[in-house]
Tab-separated table of C-alpha atoms and ligand atoms in Angstrom:
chain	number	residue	atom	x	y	z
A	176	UNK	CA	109.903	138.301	80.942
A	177	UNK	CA	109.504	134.356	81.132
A	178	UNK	CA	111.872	132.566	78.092
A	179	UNK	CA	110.558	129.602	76.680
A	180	UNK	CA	112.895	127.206	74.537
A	181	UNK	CA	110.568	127.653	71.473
A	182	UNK	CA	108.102	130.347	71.088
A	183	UNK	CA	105.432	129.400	67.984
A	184	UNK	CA	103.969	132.230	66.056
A	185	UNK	CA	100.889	130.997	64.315
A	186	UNK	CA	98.349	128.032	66.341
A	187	UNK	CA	97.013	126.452	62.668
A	188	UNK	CA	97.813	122.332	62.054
A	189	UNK	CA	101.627	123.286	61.607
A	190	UNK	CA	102.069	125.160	64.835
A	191	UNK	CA	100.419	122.878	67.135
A	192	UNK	CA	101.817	119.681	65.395
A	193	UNK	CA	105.360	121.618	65.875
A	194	UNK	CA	104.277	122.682	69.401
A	195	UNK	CA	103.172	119.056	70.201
A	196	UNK	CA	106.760	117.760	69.090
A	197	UNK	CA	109.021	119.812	70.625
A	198	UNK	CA	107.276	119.298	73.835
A	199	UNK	CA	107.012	115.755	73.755
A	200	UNK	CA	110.756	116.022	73.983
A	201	UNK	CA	110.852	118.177	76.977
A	202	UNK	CA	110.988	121.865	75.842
A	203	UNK	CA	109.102	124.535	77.171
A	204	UNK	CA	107.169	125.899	74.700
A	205	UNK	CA	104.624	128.647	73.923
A	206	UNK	CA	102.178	129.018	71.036
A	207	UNK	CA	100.721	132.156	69.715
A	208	UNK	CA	97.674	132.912	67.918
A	209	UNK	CA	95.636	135.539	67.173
A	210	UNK	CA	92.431	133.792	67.050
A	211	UNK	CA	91.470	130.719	68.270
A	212	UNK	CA	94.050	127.450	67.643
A	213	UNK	CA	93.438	125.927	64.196
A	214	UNK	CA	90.126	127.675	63.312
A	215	UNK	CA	91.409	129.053	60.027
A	216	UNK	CA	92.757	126.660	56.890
A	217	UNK	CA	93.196	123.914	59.199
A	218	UNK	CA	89.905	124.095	60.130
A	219	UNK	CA	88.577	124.459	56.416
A	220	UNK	CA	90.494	120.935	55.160
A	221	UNK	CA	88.888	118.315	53.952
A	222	UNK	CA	91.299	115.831	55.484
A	223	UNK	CA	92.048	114.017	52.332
A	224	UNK	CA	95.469	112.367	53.171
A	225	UNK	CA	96.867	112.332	50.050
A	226	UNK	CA	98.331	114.899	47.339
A	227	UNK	CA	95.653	115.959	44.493
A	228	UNK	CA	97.944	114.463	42.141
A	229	UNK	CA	100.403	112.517	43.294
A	230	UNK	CA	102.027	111.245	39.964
A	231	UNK	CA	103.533	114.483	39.120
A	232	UNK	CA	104.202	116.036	42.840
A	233	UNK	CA	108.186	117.348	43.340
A	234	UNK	CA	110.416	114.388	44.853
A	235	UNK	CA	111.299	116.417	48.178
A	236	UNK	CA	107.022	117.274	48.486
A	237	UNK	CA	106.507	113.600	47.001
A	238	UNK	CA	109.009	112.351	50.108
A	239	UNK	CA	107.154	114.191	52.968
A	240	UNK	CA	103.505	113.016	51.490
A	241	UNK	CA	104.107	109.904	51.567
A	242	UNK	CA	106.057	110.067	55.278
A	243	UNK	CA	102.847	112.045	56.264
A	244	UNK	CA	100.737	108.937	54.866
A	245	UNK	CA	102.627	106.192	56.319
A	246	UNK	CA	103.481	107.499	59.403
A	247	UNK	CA	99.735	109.311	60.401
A	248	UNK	CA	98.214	105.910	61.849
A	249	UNK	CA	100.634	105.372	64.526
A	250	UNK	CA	99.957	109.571	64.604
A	251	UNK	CA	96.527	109.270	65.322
A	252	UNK	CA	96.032	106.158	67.383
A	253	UNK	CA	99.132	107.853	69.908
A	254	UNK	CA	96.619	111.089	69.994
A	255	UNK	CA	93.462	109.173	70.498
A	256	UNK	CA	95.420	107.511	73.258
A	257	UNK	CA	96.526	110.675	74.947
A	258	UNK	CA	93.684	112.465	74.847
A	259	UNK	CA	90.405	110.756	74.183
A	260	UNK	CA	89.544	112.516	71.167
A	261	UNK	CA	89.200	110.078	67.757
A	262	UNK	CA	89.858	112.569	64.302
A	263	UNK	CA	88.072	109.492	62.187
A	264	UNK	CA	91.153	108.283	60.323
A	265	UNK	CA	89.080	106.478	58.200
A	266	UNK	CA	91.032	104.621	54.864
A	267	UNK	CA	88.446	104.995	52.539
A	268	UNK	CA	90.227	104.777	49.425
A	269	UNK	CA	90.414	107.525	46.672
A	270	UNK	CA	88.907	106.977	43.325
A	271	UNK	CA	90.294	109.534	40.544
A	272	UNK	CA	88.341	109.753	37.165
A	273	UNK	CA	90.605	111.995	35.217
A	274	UNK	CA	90.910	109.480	32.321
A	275	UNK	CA	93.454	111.573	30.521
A	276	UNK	CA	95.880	110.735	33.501
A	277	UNK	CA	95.574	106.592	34.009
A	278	UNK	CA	98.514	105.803	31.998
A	279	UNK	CA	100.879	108.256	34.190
A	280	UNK	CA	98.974	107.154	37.610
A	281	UNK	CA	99.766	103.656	36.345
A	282	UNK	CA	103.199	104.303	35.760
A	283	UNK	CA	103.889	106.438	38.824
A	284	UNK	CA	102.165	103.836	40.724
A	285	UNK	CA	103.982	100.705	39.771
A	286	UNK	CA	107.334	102.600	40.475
A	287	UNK	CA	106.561	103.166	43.854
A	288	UNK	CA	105.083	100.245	44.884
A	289	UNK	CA	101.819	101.641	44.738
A	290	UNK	CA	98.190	99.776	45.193
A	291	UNK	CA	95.734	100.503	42.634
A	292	UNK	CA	92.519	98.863	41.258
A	293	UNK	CA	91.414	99.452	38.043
A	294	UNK	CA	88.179	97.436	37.809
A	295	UNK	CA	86.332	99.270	40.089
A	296	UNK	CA	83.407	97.087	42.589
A	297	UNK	CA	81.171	98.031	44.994
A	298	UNK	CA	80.199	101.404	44.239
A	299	UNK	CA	75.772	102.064	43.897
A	300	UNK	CA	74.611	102.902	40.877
A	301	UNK	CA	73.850	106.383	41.566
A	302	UNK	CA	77.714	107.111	41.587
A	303	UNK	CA	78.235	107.598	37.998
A	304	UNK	CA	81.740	106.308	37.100
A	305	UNK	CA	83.761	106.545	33.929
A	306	UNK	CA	85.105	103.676	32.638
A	307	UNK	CA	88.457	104.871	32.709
A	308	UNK	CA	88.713	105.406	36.803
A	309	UNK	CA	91.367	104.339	39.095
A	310	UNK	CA	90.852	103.235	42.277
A	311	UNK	CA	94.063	103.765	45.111
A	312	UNK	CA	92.965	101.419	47.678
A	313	UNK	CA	95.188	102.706	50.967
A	314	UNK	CA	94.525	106.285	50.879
A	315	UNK	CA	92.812	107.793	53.947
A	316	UNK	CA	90.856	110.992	55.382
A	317	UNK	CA	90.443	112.405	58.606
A	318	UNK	CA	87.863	114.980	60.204
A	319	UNK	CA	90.196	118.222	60.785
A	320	UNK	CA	88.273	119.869	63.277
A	321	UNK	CA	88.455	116.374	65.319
A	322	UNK	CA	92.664	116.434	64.566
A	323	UNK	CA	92.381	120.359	65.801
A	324	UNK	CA	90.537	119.389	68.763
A	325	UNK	CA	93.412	116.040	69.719
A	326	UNK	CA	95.857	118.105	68.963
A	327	UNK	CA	94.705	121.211	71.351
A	328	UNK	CA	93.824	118.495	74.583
A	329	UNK	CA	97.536	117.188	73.946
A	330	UNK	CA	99.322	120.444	73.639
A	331	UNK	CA	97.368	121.187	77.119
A	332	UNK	CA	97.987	117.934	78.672
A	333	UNK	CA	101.752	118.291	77.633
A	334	UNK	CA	101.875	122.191	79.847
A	335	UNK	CA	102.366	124.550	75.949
A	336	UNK	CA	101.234	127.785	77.146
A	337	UNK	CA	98.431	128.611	75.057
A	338	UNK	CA	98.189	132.642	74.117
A	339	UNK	CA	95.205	132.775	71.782
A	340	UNK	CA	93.280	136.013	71.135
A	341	UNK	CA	96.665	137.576	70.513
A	342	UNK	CA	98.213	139.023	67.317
A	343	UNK	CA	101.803	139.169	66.735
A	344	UNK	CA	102.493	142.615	65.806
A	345	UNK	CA	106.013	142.808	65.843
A	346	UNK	CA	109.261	140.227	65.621
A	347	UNK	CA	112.144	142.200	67.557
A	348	UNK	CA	115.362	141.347	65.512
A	349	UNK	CA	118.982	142.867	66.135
A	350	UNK	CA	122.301	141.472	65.835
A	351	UNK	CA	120.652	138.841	64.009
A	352	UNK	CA	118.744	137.618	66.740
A	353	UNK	CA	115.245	137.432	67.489
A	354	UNK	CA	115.202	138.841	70.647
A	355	UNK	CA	111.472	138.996	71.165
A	356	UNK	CA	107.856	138.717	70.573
A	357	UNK	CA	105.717	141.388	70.490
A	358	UNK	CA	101.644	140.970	70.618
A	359	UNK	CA	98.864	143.000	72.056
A	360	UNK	CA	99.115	143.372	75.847
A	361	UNK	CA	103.113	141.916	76.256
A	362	UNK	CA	105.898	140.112	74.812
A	363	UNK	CA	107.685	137.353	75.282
A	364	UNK	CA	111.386	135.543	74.219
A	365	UNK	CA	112.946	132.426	73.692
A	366	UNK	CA	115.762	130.204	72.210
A	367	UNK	CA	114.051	130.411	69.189
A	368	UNK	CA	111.268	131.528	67.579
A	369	UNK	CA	109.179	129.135	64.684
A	370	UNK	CA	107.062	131.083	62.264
A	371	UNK	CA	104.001	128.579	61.619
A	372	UNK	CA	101.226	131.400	60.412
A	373	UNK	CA	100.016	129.754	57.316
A	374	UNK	CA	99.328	132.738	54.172
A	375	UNK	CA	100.352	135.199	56.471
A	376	UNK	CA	103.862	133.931	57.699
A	377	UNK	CA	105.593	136.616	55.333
A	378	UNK	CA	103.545	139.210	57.388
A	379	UNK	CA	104.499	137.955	60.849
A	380	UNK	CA	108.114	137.503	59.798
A	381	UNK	CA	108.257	141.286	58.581
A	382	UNK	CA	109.763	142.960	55.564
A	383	UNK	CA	112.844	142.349	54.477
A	384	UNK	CA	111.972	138.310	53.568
A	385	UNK	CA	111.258	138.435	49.554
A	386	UNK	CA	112.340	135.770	48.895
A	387	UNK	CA	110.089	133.839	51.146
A	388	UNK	CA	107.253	134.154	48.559
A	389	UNK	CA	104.256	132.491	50.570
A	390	UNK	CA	100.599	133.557	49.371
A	391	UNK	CA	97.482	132.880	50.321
A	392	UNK	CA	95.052	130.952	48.272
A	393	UNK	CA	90.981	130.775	48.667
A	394	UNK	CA	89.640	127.470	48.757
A	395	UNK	CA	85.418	127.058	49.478
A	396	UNK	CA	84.135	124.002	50.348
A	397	UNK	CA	80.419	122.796	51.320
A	398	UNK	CA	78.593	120.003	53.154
A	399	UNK	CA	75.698	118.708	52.182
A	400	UNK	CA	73.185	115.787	53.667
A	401	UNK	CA	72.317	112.974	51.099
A	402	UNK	CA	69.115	111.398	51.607
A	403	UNK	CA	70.759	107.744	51.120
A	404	UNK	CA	74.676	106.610	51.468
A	405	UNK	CA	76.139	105.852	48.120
A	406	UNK	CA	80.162	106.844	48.574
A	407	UNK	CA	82.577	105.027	50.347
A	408	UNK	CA	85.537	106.347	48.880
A	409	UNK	CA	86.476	109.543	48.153
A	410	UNK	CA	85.909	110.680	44.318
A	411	UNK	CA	88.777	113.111	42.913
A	412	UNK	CA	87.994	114.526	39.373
A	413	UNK	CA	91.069	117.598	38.995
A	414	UNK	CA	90.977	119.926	41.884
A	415	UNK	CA	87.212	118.927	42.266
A	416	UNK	CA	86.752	115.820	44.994
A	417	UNK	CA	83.580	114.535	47.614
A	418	UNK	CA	84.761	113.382	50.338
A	419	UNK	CA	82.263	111.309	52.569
A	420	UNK	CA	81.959	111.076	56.033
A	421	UNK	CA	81.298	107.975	58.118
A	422	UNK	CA	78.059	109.780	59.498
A	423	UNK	CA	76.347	110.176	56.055
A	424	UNK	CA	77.398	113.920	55.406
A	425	UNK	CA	79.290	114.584	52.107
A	426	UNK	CA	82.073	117.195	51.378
A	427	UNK	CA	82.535	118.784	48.057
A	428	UNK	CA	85.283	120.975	47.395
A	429	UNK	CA	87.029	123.276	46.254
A	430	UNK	CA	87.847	126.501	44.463
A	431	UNK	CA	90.766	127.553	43.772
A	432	UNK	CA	91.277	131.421	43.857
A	433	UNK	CA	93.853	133.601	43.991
A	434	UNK	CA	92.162	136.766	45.306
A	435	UNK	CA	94.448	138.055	48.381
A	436	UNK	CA	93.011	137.876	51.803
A	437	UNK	CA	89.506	137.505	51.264
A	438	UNK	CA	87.402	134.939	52.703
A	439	UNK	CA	84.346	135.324	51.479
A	440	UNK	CA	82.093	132.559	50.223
A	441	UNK	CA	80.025	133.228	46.883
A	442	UNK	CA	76.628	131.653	45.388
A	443	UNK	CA	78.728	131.192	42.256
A	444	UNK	CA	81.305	129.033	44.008
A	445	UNK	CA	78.224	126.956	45.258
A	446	UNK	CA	76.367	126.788	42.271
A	447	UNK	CA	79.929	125.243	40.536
A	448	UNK	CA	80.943	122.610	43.546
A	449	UNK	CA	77.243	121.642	43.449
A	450	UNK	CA	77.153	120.981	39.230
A	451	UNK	CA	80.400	119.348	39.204
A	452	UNK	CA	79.122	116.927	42.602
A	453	UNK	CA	75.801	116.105	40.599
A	454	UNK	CA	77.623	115.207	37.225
A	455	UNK	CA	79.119	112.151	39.282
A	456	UNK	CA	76.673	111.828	41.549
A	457	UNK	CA	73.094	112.813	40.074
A	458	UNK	CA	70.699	113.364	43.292
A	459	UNK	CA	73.881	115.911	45.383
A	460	UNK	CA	72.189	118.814	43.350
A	461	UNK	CA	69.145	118.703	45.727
A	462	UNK	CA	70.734	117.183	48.523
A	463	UNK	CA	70.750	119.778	51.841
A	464	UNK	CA	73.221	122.031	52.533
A	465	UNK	CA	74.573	121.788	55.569
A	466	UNK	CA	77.268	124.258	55.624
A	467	UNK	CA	79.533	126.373	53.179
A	468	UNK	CA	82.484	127.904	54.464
A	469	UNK	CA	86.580	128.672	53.049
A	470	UNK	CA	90.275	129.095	54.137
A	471	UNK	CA	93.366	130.633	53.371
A	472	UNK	CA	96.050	127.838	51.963
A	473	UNK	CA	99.602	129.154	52.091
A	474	UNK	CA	100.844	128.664	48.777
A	475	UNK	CA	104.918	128.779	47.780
A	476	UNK	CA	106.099	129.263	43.733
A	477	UNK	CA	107.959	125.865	44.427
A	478	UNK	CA	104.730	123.905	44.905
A	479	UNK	CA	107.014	122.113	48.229
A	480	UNK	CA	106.668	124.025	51.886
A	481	UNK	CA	109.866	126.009	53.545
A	482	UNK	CA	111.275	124.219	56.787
A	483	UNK	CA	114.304	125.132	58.748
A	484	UNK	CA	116.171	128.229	59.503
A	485	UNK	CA	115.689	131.660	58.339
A	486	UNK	CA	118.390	133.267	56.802
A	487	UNK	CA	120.675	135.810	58.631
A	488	UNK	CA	119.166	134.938	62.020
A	489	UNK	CA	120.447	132.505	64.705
A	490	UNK	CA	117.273	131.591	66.169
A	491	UNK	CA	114.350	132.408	63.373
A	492	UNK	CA	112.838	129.362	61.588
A	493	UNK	CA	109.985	128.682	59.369
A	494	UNK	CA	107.692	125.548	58.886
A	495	UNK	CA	104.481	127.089	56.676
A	496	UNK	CA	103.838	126.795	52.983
A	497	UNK	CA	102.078	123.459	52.707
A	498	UNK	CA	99.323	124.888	50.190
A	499	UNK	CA	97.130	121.746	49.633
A	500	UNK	CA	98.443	119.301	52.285
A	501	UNK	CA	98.924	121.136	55.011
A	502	UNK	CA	97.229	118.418	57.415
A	503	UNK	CA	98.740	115.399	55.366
A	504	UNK	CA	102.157	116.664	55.495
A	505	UNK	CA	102.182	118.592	59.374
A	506	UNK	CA	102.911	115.232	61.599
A	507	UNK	CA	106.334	114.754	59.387
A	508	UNK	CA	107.156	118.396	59.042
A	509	UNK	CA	106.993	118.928	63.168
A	510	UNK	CA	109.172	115.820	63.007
A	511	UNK	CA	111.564	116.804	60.522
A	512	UNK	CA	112.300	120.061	62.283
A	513	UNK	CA	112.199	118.965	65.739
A	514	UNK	CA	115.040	115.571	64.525
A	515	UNK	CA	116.945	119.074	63.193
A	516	UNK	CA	116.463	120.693	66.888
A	517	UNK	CA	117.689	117.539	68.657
A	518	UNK	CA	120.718	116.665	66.086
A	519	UNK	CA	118.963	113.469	64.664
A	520	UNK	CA	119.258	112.578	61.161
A	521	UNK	CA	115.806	112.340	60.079
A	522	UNK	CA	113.567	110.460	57.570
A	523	UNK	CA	114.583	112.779	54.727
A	524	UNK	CA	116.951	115.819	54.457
A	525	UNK	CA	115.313	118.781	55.646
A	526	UNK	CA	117.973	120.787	53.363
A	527	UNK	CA	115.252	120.108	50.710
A	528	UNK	CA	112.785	122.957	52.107
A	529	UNK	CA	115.384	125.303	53.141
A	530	UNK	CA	114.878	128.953	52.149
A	531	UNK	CA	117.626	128.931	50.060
A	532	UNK	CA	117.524	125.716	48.363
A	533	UNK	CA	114.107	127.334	47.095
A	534	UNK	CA	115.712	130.765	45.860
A	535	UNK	CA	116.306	130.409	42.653
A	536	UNK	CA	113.728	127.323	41.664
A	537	UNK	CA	110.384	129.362	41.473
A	538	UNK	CA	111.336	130.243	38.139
A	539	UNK	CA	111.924	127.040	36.798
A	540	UNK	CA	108.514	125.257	37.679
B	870	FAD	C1	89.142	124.305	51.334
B	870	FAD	C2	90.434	123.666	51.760
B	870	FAD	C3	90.568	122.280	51.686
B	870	FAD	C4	91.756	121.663	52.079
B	870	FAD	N1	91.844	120.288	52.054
B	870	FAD	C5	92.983	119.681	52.453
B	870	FAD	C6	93.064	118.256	52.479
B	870	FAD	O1	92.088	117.559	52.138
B	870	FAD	N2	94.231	117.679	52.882
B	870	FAD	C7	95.315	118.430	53.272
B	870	FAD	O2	96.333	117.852	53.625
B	870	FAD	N3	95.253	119.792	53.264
B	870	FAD	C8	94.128	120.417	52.856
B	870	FAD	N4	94.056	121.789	52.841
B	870	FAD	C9	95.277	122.561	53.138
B	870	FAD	C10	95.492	122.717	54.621
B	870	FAD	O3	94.303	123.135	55.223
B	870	FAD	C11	96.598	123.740	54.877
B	870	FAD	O4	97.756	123.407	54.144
B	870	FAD	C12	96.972	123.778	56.364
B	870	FAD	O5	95.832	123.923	57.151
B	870	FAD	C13	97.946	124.902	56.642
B	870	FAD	O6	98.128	124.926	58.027
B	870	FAD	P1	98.836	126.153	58.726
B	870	FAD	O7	98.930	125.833	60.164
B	870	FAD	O8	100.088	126.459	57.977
B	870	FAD	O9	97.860	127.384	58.419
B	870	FAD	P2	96.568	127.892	59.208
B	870	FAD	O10	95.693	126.763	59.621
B	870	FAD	O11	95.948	128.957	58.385
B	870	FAD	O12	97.195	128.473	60.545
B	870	FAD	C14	97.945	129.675	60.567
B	870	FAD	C15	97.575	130.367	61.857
B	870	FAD	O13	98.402	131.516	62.052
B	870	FAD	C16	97.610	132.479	62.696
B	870	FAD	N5	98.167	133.816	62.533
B	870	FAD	C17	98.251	134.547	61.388
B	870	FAD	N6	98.794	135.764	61.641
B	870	FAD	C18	99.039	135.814	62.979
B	870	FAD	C19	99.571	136.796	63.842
B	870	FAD	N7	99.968	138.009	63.397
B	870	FAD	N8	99.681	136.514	65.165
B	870	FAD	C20	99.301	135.281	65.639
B	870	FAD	N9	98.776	134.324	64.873
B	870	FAD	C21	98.656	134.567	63.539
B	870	FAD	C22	96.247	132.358	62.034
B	870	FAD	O14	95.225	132.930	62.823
B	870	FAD	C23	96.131	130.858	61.835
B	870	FAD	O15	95.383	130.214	62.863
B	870	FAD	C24	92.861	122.447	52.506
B	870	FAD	C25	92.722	123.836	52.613
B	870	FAD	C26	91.523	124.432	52.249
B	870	FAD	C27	91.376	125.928	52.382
């Protein structure tokens, strides 16, 4: 049986940014998934590269947003380098028109040494803007599918064997070891072994983990085809945003549900994300639909991700969890636990998304 240094169990925007790390530094590594890399709430994203609300996000999540932000240029240009493939990092801005929130977004701002615009230019008339809106000037989006496909070329280009079509079925653990692997048609072992499966990590890992509360949450989304460009930025209104694309098409999302495993996208959903779109922007009710589809986030009760070792075995770790900014946050979280791998001190203290630094917070948020 071949043993990698790292064996990744899960191929989403987590696994292959982990993959992608740890190679880059020379291990031998191996991803896993049982459908095709990235294709489920990686795929789904909008790309926003930002928290939906920033001003009240937990100072460990806060610290690893705004890494993710800062540090996803020199990301991206490095990827487009290596592999050809441009994921649109585009900084369009974000607009948000919760009036209610200005003052804190103000505050929260100035504190950080934030950009924002208040008096708000350059937007067409069709985009119907409250007076009370808030413009952050330096936030950015990127196409997912685009990242997904980068991300695959480099992960070939770098030698990661690639197992897709294949389900982890079992994680062989004794003496508190991970000694292997097990999928349809084989196994395989390593050093160590990185749970990256998104809203099902708690099922790959096995029983045994409660307190590793990860969930999955139902998010639709849908593209639709204005006849005329209007947006530049992207408009966030609560959970409700459009995002729009540099090639005219416009993304409105998303639900929220917490329903279990289910995938399935309604008329209702559509009918909701369409009345909210047209209420800023008048003529998306009739605009074409071009596509409706949903994912899985991987919620945790402590709103921040888990990263780092898994307790009671020398070689298990975890890196899922992100929820809502899965692709903003996966560049620094691969980085974060890859600096732990190699003994670096990193940007921030990894300690913060540690199982057990989590434990006993869920109930207090
Ligand atoms: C509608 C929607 C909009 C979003 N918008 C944004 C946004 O604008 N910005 C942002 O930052 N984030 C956004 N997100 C969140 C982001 O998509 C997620 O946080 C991120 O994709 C999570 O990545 P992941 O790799 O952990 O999970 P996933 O992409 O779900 O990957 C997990 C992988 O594990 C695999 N797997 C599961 N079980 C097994 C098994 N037994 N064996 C092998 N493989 C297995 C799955 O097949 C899957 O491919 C959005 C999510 C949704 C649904």
């Amino acid at each position: 049986m071949t043993k990698y240094d790292f064996i990744i169990a899960g191929g989403g925007v987590i696994g292959m940014t982990t993959a992608r790390e740890l190679a880059v530094r020379g291990a031998s590594v191996a991803i896993i998934e049982r459908g095709e890399l990235g294709r489920e709430a990686s795929w789904a994203a909008g790309g926003i590269l930002s928290s939906m609300r920033p001003w009240t996000e937990n100072p460990a999540s806060a610290g690893l947003s705004e890494h993710g932000k800062m540090h996803y240029p020199q990301y991206i240009s490095s990827l487009l380098a290596e592999t050809g493939i441009d994921p649109e990092h585009v900084n369009s801005g974000l607009i948000i028109i919760e009036a209610k929130h200005i003052a804190d977004i103000n505050h929260w701002a100035s504190s950080k040494c934030i950009k924002v615009i208040e008096k708000i230019e350059n937007q067409k008339p069709e985009i119907k803007l409250p007076e009370a809106a808030i413009l952050l000037p330096e936030i950015a989006q990127l196409r997912p599918p685009r990242l997904i496909k980068a991300l695959r070329k480099s992960l070939e280009q770098l030698s990661v064997s690639i197992l897709e079509n294949t389900e982890i079925t079992n994680m062989m653990k004794r003496h508190g070891r991970c000694e292997r692997v097990e999928f349809n048609g084989g196994k395989l072992s390593a050093e160590s072994v990185i749970v990256t499966a998104g809203a099902w990590s708690k099922l790959v890992l096995g029983d045994r983990f409660n307190e590793i509360n990860i969930k999955p949450i139902h998010g639709q989304m849908m593209c639709v085809k204005p006849a005329e460009t209007a947006l530049h930025s992207i408009i966030l209104d609560g959970g409700h945003y459009l995002i729009p694309r540099l090639d005219g098409h416009v993304l409105i999302g998303s639900t929220i549900e917490d329903i279990g495993f289910n995938k399935e996208t309604t008329m209702t959903a559509q009918e909701e994300l369409r009345d909210w779109a047209a209420s800023v922007w008048p003529s998306l009710k009739n605009a074409g639909l071009v596509k409706h589809w949903s994912g899985l986030r991987p919620s945790t009760d402590t709103e921040k991700p888990f990263i780092g070792s898994v307790p009671g075995f020398k070689n298990l770790y975890i890196n899922t969890g992100h929820f809502r900014k899965g692709i903003l946050q996966a560049p620094s979280s691969a980085l974060l636990l890859a600096d732990m791998f190699s003994g670096h001190s990193s940007f921030m203290d990894i300690g913060e998304f540690s199982i057990n630094s989590q434990k006993n917070l869920a109930k207090f948020v």
